[in-house]
Each structure stands twice: as C-alpha cells, then as structure tokens.
Coordinates of C-alpha atoms in Angstrom, one line a residue:
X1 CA -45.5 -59.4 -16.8
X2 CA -42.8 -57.6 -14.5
X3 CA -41.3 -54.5 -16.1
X4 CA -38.5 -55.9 -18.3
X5 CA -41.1 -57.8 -20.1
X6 CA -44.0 -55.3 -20.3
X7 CA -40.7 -53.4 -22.2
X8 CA -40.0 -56.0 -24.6
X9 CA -43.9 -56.4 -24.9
X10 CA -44.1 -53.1 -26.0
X11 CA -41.3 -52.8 -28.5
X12 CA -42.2 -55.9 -30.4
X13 CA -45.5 -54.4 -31.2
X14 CA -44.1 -50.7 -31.9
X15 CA -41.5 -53.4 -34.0
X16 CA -44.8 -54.6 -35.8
X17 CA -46.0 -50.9 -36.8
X18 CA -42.3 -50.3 -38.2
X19 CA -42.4 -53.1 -40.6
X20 CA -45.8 -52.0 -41.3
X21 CA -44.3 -48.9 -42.7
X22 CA -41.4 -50.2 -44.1
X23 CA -43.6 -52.4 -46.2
X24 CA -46.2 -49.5 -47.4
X25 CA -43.1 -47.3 -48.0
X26 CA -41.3 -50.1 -50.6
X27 CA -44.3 -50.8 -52.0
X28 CA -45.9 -47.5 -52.8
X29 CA -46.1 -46.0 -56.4
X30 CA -46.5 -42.5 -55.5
X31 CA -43.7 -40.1 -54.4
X32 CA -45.8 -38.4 -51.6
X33 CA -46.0 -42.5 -49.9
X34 CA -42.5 -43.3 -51.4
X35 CA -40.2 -40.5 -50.5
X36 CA -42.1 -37.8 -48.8
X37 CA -43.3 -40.2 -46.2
X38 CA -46.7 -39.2 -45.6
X39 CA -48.3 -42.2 -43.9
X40 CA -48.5 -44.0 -40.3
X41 CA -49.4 -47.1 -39.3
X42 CA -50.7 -48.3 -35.9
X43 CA -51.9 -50.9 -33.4
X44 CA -55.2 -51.5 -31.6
X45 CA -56.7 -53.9 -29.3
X46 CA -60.3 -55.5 -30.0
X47 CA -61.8 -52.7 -28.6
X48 CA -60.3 -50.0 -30.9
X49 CA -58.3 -48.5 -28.2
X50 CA -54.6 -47.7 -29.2
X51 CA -51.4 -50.1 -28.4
X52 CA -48.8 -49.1 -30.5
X53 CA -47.9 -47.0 -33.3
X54 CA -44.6 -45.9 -35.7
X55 CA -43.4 -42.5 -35.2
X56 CA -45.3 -41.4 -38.4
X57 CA -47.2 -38.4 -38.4
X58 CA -49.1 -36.8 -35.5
X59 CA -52.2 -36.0 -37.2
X60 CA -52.5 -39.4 -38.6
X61 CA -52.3 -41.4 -35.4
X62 CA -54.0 -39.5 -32.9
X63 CA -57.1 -38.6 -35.0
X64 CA -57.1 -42.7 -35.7
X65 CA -56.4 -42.8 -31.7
X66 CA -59.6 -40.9 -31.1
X67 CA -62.1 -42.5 -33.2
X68 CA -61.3 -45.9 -34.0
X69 CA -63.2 -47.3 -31.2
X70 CA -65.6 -46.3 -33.0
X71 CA -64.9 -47.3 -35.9
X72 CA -64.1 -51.2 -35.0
X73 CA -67.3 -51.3 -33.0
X74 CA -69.9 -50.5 -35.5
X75 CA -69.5 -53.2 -37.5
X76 CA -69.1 -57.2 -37.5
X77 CA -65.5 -58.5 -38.4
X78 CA -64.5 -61.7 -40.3
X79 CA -61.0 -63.2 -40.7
X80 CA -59.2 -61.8 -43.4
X81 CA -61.1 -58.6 -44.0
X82 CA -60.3 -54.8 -44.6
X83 CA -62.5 -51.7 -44.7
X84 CA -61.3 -49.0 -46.5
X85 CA -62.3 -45.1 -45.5
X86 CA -61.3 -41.6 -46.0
X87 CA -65.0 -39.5 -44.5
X88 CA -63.8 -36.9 -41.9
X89 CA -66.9 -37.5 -40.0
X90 CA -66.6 -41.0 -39.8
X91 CA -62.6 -41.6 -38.7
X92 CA -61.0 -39.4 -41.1
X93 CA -58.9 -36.7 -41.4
X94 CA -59.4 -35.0 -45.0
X95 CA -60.2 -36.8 -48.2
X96 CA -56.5 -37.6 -49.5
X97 CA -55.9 -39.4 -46.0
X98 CA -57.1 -42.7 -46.9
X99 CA -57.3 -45.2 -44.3
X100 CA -57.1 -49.0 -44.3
X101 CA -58.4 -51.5 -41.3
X102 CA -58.1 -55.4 -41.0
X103 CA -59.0 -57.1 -37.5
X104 CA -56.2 -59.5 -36.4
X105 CA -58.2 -63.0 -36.1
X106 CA -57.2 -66.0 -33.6
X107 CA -58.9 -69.0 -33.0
X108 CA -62.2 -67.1 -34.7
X109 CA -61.5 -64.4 -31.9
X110 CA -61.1 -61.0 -32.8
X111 CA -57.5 -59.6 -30.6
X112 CA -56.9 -56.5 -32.1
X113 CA -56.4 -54.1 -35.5
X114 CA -54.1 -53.2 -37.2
X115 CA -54.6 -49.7 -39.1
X116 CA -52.3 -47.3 -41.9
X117 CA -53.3 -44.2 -43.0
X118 CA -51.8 -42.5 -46.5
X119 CA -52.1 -39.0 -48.2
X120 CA -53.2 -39.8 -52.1
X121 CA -52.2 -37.2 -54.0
X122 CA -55.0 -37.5 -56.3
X123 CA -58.4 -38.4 -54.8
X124 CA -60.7 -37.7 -57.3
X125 CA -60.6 -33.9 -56.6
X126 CA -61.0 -31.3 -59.8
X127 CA -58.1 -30.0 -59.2
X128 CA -54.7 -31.2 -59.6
X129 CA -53.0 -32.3 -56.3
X130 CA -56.6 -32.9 -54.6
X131 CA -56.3 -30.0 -52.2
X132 CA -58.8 -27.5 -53.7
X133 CA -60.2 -24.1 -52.3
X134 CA -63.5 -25.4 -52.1
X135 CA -66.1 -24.2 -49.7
X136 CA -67.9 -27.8 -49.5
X137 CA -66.4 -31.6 -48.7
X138 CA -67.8 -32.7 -52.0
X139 CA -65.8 -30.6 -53.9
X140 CA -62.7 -32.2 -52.4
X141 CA -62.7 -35.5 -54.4
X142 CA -64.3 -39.0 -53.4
X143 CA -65.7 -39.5 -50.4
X144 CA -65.4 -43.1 -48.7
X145 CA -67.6 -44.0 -45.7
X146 CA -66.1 -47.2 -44.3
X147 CA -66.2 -49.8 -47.3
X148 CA -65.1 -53.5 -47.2
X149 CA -62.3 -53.6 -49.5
X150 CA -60.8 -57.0 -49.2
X151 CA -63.5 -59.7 -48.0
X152 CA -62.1 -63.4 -46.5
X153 CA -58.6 -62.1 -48.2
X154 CA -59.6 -61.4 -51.8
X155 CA -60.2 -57.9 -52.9
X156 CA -63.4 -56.9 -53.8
X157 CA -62.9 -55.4 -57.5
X158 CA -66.1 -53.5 -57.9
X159 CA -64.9 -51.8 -54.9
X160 CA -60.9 -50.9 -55.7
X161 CA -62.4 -50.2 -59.3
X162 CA -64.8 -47.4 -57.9
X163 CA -62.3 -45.6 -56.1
X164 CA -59.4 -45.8 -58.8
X165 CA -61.9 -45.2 -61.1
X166 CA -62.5 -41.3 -59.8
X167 CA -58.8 -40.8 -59.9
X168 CA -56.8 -39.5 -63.2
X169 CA -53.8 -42.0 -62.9
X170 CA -55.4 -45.5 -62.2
X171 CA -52.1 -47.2 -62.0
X172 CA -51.1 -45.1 -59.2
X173 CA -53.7 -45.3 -57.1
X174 CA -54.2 -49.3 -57.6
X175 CA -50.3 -49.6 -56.8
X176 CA -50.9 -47.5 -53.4
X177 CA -53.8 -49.4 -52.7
X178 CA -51.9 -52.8 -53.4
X179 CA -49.1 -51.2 -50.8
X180 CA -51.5 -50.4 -47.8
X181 CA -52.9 -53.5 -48.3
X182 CA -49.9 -55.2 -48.1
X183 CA -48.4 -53.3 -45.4
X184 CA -52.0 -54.2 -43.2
X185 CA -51.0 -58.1 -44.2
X186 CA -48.0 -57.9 -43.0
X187 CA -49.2 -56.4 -39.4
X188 CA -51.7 -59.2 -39.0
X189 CA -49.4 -61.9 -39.9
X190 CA -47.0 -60.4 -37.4
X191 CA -49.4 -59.7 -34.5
X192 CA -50.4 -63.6 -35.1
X193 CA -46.8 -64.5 -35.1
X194 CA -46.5 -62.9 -31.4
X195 CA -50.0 -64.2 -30.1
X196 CA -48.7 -67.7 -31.3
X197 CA -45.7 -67.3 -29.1
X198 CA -47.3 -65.9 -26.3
X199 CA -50.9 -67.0 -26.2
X200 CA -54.1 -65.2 -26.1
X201 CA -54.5 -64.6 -22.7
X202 CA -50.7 -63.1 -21.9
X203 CA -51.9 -60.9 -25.3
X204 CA -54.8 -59.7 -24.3
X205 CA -53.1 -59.2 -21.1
X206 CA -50.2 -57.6 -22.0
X207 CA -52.4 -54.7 -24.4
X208 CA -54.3 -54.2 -20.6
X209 CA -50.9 -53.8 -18.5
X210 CA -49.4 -51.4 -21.2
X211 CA -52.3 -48.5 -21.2
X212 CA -52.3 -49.2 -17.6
X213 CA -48.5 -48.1 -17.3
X214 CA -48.7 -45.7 -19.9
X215 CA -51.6 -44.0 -17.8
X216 CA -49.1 -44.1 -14.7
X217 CA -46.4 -42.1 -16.8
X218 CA -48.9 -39.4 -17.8
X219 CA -50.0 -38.8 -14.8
X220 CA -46.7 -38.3 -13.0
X221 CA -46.1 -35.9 -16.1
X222 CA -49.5 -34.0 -15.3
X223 CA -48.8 -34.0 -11.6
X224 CA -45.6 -31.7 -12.8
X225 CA -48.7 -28.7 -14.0
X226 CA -49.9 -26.3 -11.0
X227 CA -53.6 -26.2 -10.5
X228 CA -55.1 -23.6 -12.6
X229 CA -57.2 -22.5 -15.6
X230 CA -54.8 -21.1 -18.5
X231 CA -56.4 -19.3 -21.5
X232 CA -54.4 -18.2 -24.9
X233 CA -56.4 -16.9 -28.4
X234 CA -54.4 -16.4 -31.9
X235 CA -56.2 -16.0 -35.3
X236 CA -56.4 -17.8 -38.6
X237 CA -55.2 -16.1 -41.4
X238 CA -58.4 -16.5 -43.7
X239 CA -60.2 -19.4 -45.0
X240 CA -60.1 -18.4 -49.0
X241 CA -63.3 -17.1 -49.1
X242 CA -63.4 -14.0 -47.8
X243 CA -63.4 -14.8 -44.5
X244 CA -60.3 -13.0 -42.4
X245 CA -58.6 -13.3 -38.7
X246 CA -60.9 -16.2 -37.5
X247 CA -60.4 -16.5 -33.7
X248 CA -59.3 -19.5 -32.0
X249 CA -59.3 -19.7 -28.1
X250 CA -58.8 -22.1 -26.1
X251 CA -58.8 -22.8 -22.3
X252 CA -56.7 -25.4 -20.3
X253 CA -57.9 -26.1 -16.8
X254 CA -55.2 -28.5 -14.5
X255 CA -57.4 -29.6 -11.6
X256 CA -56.8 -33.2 -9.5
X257 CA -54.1 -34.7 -11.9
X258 CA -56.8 -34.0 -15.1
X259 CA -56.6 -32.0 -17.7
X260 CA -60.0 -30.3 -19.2
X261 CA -59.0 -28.7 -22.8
X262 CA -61.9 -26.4 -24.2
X263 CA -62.1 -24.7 -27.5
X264 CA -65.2 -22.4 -26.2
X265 CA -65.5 -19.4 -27.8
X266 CA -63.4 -20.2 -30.9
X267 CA -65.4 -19.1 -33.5
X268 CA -67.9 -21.0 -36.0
X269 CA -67.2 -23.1 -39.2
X270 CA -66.8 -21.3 -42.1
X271 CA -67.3 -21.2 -46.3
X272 CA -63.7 -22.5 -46.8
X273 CA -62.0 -25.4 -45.8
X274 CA -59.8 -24.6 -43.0
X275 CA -62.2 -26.2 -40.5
X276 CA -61.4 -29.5 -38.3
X277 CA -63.1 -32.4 -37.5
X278 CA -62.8 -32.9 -34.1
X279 CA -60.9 -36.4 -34.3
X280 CA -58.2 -33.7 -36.0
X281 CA -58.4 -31.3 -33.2
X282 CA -58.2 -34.1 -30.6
X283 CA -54.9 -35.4 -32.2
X284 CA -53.1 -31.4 -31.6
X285 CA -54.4 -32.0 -27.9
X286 CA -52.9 -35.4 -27.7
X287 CA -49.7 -34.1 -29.5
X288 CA -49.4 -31.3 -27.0
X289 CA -49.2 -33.0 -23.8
X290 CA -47.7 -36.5 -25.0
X291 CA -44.6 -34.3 -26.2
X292 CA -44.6 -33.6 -22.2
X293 CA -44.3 -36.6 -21.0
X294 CA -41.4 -38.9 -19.9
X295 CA -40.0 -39.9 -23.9
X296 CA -40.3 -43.5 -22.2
X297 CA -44.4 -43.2 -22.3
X298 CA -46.1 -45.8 -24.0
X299 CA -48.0 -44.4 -27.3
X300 CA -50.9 -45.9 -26.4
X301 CA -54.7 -44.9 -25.3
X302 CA -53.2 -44.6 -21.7
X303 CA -51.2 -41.9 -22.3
X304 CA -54.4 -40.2 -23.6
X305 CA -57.3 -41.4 -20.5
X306 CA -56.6 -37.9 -18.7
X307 CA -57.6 -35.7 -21.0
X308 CA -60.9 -34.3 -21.4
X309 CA -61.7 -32.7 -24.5
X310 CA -64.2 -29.9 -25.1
X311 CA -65.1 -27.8 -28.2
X312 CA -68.6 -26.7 -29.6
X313 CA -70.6 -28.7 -32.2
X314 CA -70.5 -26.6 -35.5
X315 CA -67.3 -24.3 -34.5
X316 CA -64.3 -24.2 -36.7
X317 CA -62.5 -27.2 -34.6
X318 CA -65.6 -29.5 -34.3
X319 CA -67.4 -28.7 -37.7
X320 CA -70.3 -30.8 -39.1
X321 CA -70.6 -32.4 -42.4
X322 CA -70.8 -31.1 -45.1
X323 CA -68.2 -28.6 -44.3
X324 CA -65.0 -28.9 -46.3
X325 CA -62.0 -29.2 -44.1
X326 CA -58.9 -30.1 -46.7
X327 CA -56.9 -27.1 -45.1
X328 CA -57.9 -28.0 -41.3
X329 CA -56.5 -31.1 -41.3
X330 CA -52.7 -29.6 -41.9
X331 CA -53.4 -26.2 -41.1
X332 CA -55.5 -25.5 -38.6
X333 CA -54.5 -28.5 -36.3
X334 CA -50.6 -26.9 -36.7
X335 CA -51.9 -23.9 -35.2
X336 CA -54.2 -25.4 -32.7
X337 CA -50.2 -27.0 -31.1
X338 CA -49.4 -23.6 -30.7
X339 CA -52.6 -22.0 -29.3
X340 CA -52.5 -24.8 -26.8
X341 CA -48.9 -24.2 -26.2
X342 CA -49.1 -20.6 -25.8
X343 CA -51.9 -21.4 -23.1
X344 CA -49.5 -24.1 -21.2
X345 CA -46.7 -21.1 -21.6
X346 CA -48.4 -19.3 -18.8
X347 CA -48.0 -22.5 -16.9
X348 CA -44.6 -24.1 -17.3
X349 CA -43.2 -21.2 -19.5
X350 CA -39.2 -22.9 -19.1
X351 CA -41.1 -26.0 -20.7
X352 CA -42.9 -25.1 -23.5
X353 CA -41.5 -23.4 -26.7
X354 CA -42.0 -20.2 -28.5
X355 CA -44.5 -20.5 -31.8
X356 CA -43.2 -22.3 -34.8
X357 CA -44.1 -22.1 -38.4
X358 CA -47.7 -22.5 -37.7
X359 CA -48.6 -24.0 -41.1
X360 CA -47.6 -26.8 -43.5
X361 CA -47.1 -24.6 -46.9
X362 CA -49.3 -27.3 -48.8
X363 CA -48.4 -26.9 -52.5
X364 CA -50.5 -28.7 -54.8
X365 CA -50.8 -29.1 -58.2
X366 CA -50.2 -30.7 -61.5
X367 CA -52.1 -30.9 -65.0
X368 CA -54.8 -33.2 -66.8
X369 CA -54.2 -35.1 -69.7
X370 CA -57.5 -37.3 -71.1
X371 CA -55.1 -39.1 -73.2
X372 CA -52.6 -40.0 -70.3
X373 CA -53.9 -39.3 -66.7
X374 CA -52.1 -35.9 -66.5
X375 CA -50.0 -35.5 -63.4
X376 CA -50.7 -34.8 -59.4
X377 CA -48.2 -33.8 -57.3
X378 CA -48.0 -32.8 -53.4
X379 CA -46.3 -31.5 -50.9
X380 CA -45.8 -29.8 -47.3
X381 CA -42.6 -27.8 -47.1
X382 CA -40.9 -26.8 -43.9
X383 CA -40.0 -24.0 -41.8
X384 CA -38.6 -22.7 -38.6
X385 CA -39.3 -24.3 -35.3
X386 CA -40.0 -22.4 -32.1
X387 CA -37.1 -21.4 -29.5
X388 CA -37.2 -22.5 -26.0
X389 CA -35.4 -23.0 -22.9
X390 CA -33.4 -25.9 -23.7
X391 CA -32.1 -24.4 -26.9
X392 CA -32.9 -22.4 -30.4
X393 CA -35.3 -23.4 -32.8
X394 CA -34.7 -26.1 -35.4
X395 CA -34.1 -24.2 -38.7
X396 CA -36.3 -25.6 -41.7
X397 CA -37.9 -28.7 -40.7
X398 CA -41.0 -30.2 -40.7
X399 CA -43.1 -29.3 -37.4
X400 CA -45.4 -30.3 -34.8
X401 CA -48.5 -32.2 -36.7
X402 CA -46.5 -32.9 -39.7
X403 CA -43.2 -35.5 -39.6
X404 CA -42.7 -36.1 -43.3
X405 CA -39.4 -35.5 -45.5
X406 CA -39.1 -33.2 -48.3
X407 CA -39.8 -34.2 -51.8
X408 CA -35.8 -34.8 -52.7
X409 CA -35.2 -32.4 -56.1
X410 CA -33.9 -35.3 -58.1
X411 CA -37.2 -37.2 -57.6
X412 CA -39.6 -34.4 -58.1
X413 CA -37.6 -33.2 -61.3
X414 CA -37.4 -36.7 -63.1
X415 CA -41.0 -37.5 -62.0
X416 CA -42.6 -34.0 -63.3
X417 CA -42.1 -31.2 -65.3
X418 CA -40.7 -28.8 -63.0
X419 CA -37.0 -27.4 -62.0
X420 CA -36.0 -26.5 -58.7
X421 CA -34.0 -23.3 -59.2
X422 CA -33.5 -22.1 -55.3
X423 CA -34.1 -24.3 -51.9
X424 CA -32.3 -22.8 -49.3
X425 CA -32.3 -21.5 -45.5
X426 CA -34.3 -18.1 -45.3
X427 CA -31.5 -16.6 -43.0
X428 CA -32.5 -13.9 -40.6
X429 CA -36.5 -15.3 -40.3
X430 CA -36.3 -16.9 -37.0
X431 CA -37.1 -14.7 -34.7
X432 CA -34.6 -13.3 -32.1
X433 CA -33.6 -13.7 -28.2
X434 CA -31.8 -15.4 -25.9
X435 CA -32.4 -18.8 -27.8
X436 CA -33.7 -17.7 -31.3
X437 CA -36.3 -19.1 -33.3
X438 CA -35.4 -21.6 -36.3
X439 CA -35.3 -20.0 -39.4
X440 CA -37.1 -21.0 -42.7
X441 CA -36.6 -21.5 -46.1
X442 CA -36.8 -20.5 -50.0
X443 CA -37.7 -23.2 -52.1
X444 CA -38.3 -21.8 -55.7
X445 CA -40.0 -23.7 -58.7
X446 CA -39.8 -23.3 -62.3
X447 CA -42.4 -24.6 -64.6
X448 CA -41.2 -26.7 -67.8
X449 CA -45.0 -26.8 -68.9
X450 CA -48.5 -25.4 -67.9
X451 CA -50.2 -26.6 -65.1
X452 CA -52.9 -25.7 -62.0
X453 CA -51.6 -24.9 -58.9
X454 CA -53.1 -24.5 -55.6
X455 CA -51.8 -23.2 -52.4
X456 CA -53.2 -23.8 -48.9
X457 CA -50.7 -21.7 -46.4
X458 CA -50.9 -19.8 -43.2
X459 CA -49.0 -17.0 -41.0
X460 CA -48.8 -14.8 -44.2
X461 CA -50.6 -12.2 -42.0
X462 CA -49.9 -13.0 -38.2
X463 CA -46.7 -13.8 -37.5
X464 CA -45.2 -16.8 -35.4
X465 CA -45.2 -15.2 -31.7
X466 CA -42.5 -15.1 -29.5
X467 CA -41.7 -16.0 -25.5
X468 CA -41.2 -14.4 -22.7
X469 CA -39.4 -11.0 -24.4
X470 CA -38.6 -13.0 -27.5
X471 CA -39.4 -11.9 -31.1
X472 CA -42.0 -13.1 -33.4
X473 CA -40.3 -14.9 -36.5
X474 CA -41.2 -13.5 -40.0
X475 CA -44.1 -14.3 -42.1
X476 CA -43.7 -16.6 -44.7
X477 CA -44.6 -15.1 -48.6
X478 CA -45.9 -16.5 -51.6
X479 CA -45.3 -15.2 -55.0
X480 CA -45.4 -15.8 -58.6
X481 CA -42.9 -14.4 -61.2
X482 CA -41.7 -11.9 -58.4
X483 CA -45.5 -10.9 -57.7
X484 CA -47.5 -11.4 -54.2
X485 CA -50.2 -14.1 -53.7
X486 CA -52.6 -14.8 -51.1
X487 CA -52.3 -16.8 -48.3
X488 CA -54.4 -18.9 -50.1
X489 CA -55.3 -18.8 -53.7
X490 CA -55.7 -21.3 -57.3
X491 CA -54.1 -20.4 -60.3
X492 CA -52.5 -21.3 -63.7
X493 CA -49.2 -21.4 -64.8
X494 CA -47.4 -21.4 -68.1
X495 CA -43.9 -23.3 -69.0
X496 CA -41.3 -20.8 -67.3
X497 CA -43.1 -19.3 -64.9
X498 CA -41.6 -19.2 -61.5
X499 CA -43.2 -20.1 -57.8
X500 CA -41.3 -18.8 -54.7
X501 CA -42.4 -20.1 -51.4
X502 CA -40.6 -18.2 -48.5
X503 CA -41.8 -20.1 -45.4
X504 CA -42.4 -18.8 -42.0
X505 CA -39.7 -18.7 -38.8
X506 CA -40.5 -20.1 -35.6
X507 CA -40.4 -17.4 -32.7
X508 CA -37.7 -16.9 -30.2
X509 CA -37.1 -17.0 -26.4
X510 CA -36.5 -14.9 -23.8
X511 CA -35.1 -11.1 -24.9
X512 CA -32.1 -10.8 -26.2
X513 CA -29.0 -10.0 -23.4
X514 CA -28.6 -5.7 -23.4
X515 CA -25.2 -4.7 -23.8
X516 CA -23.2 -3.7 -20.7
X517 CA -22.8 0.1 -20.6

C-alpha cells in the first residue's frame, strides 16, 4: 500500500468501529448506553493487538488495548462465536464494564476481533446503581470470567439467563445484551465485507503496515521529549474506609526515543475500592502520550510499542484480586492523567496542561422493588478542564478518561423519579492565571420518592493544581439538604430531599499579569 491507501485502509476500519457504536447506541435499552454514551467499540488483528477503534472512552479502549492479546490467545475460536467478560483481572475494567468478543472468521482462518465494551448500570451489585463502597470485588455484583455467550451464532441461554438473572430489571439487561451483540455482528459482517474486497493477504497486510506507521508517528512525537527522568506525586482523597491521602508517584524516564513509566513508590492496595487493575492504569499512560502525538496517529498498538510500563504487584495501580476496584476504574485512572501530566510538566511545561477535575463525580443510585425490578440509575458528571498554553480550560465537560454526555434532564426525569432543580456553570471555580482553568458545575437533584444513593468522588480534599504560577481550581462539594458529605459515602433518601453536586475546576496557567504601577 503507498500512503493514500494505508489512509483509506485505515479509515474504513475506524468506519467499521463507528457503525459498531452506532449500532450498540440504537439498540440499547438503558439510558447510561443510550444517551449517556458510555461504551467503545474497537478493532484487533488475530493476535489481539489493536487496529482501530471509535473515539469512545479512553479507559475502555486502552485497558482492552493492553490485555486483549491476552485474552484472544488463551482460548480456541470458532466461526460465529462471542465470549462475554467483565473480571478486572482477566481483561476488565470494573464489574459494570461488560465486555463482548467475536473473532472475525475467513476461509476457517481467524483475521482479527472485533470487541465493545458497556457500563451496565445494574450488575448484580446490592446496591442500586452497582457502584458500592465495598471493600471486596465480590461485593460489587457478578463477576464474569471470559464465558462463551453466543456459540456457532446462537446464544447460549443458560448463559444470558445467569447473568440477567443476578440483575433486578431482566429486561434491561437482556435488551443491552441483545445490543452488544448486535453491534459485535455488525463489525464482523463488515470486517468480512472489506477482506472480501481486498483479500486476506492485502488484510493481513494492511493491519502490519498500519502499527508499523503508527509506531513511526510516535516516535517522531517522543523524539520531541529531552532525555531525562521526571518525577511528580499527588494524593488520593480516601478510599471510604478510613483510609486518607494515599500517595501516588510516579516517575517518567525519556532515554533513546523510549519511554519507561514507573509507579514505584505509590503506595499499596487498600480496604476500599479505589484501586486499579493495571490494564486501567496502562490505559492513563497510553492516554497521556497518545494525546501528544501528531492527531493524524493511527490508534493502534503502534502508537503504544514505545512505552514501557512499570508498577508494583499489589500497589494501589497494579492490585491483585480480590481487591475491589469499582472507584479505580473512573477515579483513580483520572488522577493517574494528571500525576503523569504533572511529571511531563517539568518536561515540556508549554505542552502539557494544568490539573483538571481529577474525578468523574460517579452518582449512583436508585431503589428495589421485588414486585417490579426497582430502578438503577448512573452517571458521571463533569467539571472544569485544566488551563494551558494554547488556551483556558474547557468549562464543564467531561475529562481525560471519561468522553461520555450528560444524562439530558428530560430523559433522566421521565425515566426515574427525580427533578432536576439546578444544573448550571459553577462560576469562579477554575482556577486563575494567564489562561484560567475551566470552571465546573452545580447540578442539583430532588427526590420524588425514597431511594439509595451512593457517591464515588474525588478532589473534595486536594484541590486540582495549577502551572507554572497558576492557581489551583476549587474543590468540588457534596451535600444533602444543604449539609456536607464525604467524598465518598452511601446513604438514603426520602421523596423531597435534595442532592447538590458542586464539581471541581480544572487549574490555571501561568500567573496572572501584575498591574503596571
């Protein structure tokens, strides 16, 4: 292939991902899938290694980046098949990220996967929303080492009836099942479609010429970074159990056009569930340095072959099962983007930005109803972006690991019993300089009947840190009919009780200009 058609080669199968998602999004039952978004879908040759993917969610696809070679490789494939998982120490992220796999089949010759990953709102956890404060994974809902779910094309029953079955609202899970398995059809019908045109070989090929190229990009990106070893630490808020300003430090070390990324010293798992398996971890690193390279790059396992990655068996970003990691998956790997960030920030300060929210807000909850299923509901709610060179933070948007929408308030108020009464900018929390950090936002709910609630948030305590002279932003607050909650915390709620979520700003750049005297 020259260049114009490794380009076209590339964009049909980023095309293929798209549909993928477009499929799973009309198809899906639940409003987290539907409307919030909160799903990817991807592309991988026979050996597991990354191709292609949407521009979903971060977290998703480069956790699915890093261990589905793994994952392909441990097991023998048939036409037509699927394997179904959601185990964070086996490909996964946390429980409610439920992933789907099905080999693309030519000739009886396996050329690639196709993959999508969705957040289920209710996973079989005790409490509503399936994002509890739990101090082991068990306690986080059903666990799902990789299971066939669809054998030769027909879906094995016993299988889709186990995992609805520890759900409250079967017909909800079945019709997001029925959507990621559609959405996976769809990719292998289309990644046939293109072999058919094309042939195996040029395929095959083609997959070998593109991480090739996107390996060329990241290195001219890398070769951009001075020589040097570049350290930064921050804390954790807590992990809802008592445990307080957990250190993370990290060290990034540019030597010979590689970069060596090591989480030594960051301290060990703890009780709750704000630890990260390292698949997670390895997705904040990719993040981090793919948001550095020429927007051109290929988002494929290329981009990725420079990077060494480094952290501790049994610490808080490389825990071991059984650990319960529900919180790291959203919050800690958010926070990992900065620390790494704020390390690269002594490198190429002009290029990197300031901190941004730091955490995803999770807000779950909902009620249970033995007659009727009850209700689950979740969602991550956005904040202020870091400032940097190029220009102020993004006020209230969705950051760094995260790239899903807001629930919109006529959805969330016909679907559930609650009323939005305020969702607006949080003016003045950005924090100030030169280029000032994005503010964040209010959003306040009123309850129309009682329910469970749980929150999983962060940068309650430590605020959002500024560069080079410029401000931290604010802190973000919880509270509950005017009173303070923890960063973390479970509670219930009666009809008209009221939940205000203030979220975080993202920190600015460079100090502000002095006055002329």
């Amino acid at each position: 292939m020259d260049a114009i058609q490794l380009s076209i080669f590339s964009s049909r199968i980023s095309a293929v991902c798209d549909e993928m998602g477009a499929v799973l999004r009309r198809a899906a039952f639940s409003p987290n899938i539907r409307d919030r978004l909160d799903y990817s879908c991807a592309v991988f040759d026979p050996d597991g290694q990354l191709c292609a993917q949407a521009a979903h969610i971060p977290v998703h696809l480069g956790s699915m980046a890093y261990a589905m070679a793994d994952l392909v490789q441990c097991r023998d494939w048939l036409p037509g098949d699927m394997v179904v998982l959601n185990d964070p120490f086996q490909g996964g992220t946390h429980l409610p990220d439920v992933t789907l796999i099905a080999p693309v089949f030519v000739d009886q010759h396996c050329a690639g996967f196709v993959a999508n990953r969705a957040h289920h709102a209710d996973i079989g956890a005790e409490s509503p929303g399936s994002m509890p404060i739990g101090k082991h994974l068990e306690q986080e809902g059903l666990l799902i080492e990789p299971t066939v779910l669809v054998r030769g094309g027909i879906v094995q029953s016993p299988v889709l009836d186990w995992i609805s079955g520890a759900t409250h609202n079967t017909a909800i899970t079945r019709g997001d099942f029925s959507a990621q398995i559609s959405a996976n059809r769809s990719g292998v019908n289309r990644i046939q479609e293109l072999i058919a045109a094309m042939g195996i070989d040029a395929w095959l090929n083609g997959l070998k010429l593109l991480n090739d190229y996107a390996e060329r990009m990241a290195r001219a990106a890398l070769d951009e970074l001075p020589d040097g070893s570049y350290r930064f630490e921050d804390v954790m808020d807590d992990d809802g159990q008592g445990n307080n300003d957990i250190r993370l430090q990290v060290s990034v070390t540019v030597d010979a056009q590689r970069v060596k990324v090591d989480f030594s010293g960051t301290d060990e798992q703890v009780k709750g569930n704000i630890n990260c398996p390292l698949p997670v971890t390895a997705a904040a690193v990719f993040y981090v340095f793919r948001c550095l390279m020429d927007q051109r790059t290929p988002a494929c396992a290329g981009s990725f072959r420079l990077i060494e990655l480094r952290a501790p068996q049994g610490c808080l970003v490389n825990a071991s099962p059984p650990s319960a990691v529900a919180a790291g998956n959203v919050e800690t790997s958010s926070r990992l983007v900065d620390l790494v960030l704020g390390a690269l920030a002594q490198a190429i300060p002009d290029r990197v930005a300031a901190a941004s929210q730091g955490t995803m807000n999770n807000l779950a909850m909902g009620a249970r109803d033995d007659e009727r299923g009850g209700w689950d509901y979740y969602e991550t709610i956005a904040g202020g972006m870091g400032a940097g060179r190029q220009g102020g933070g993004v006020d209230a948007v969705q950051t760094h690991m995260t790239n899903t929408l807001n629930t919109p308030i006529e959805v969330l108020e016909s679907a559930y019993p609650l009323r939005i009464r305020r969702y607006q900018l949080r003016r003045g929390s950005g924090g100030q300089g030169q280029r000032k950090g994005g503010d964040g936002l209010v959003r306040e709910y009123e309850f129309l009947a009682p329910a469970e609630v749980t929150l999983l948030t962060e940068r309650r305590h430590h605020r959002p840190w500024g560069l080079l002279g410029g401000s931290d932003g604010l802190s973000g607050e919880n509270r509950l009919n005017g009173a303070m909650l923890p960063a973390k915390a479970a509670f219930s709620v009666k009809s008209g009780d009221r939940l205000m979520i203030a979220t975080p700003g993202g920190g600015g750049f460079l100090a502000p200009l002095q006055p002329i005297m």
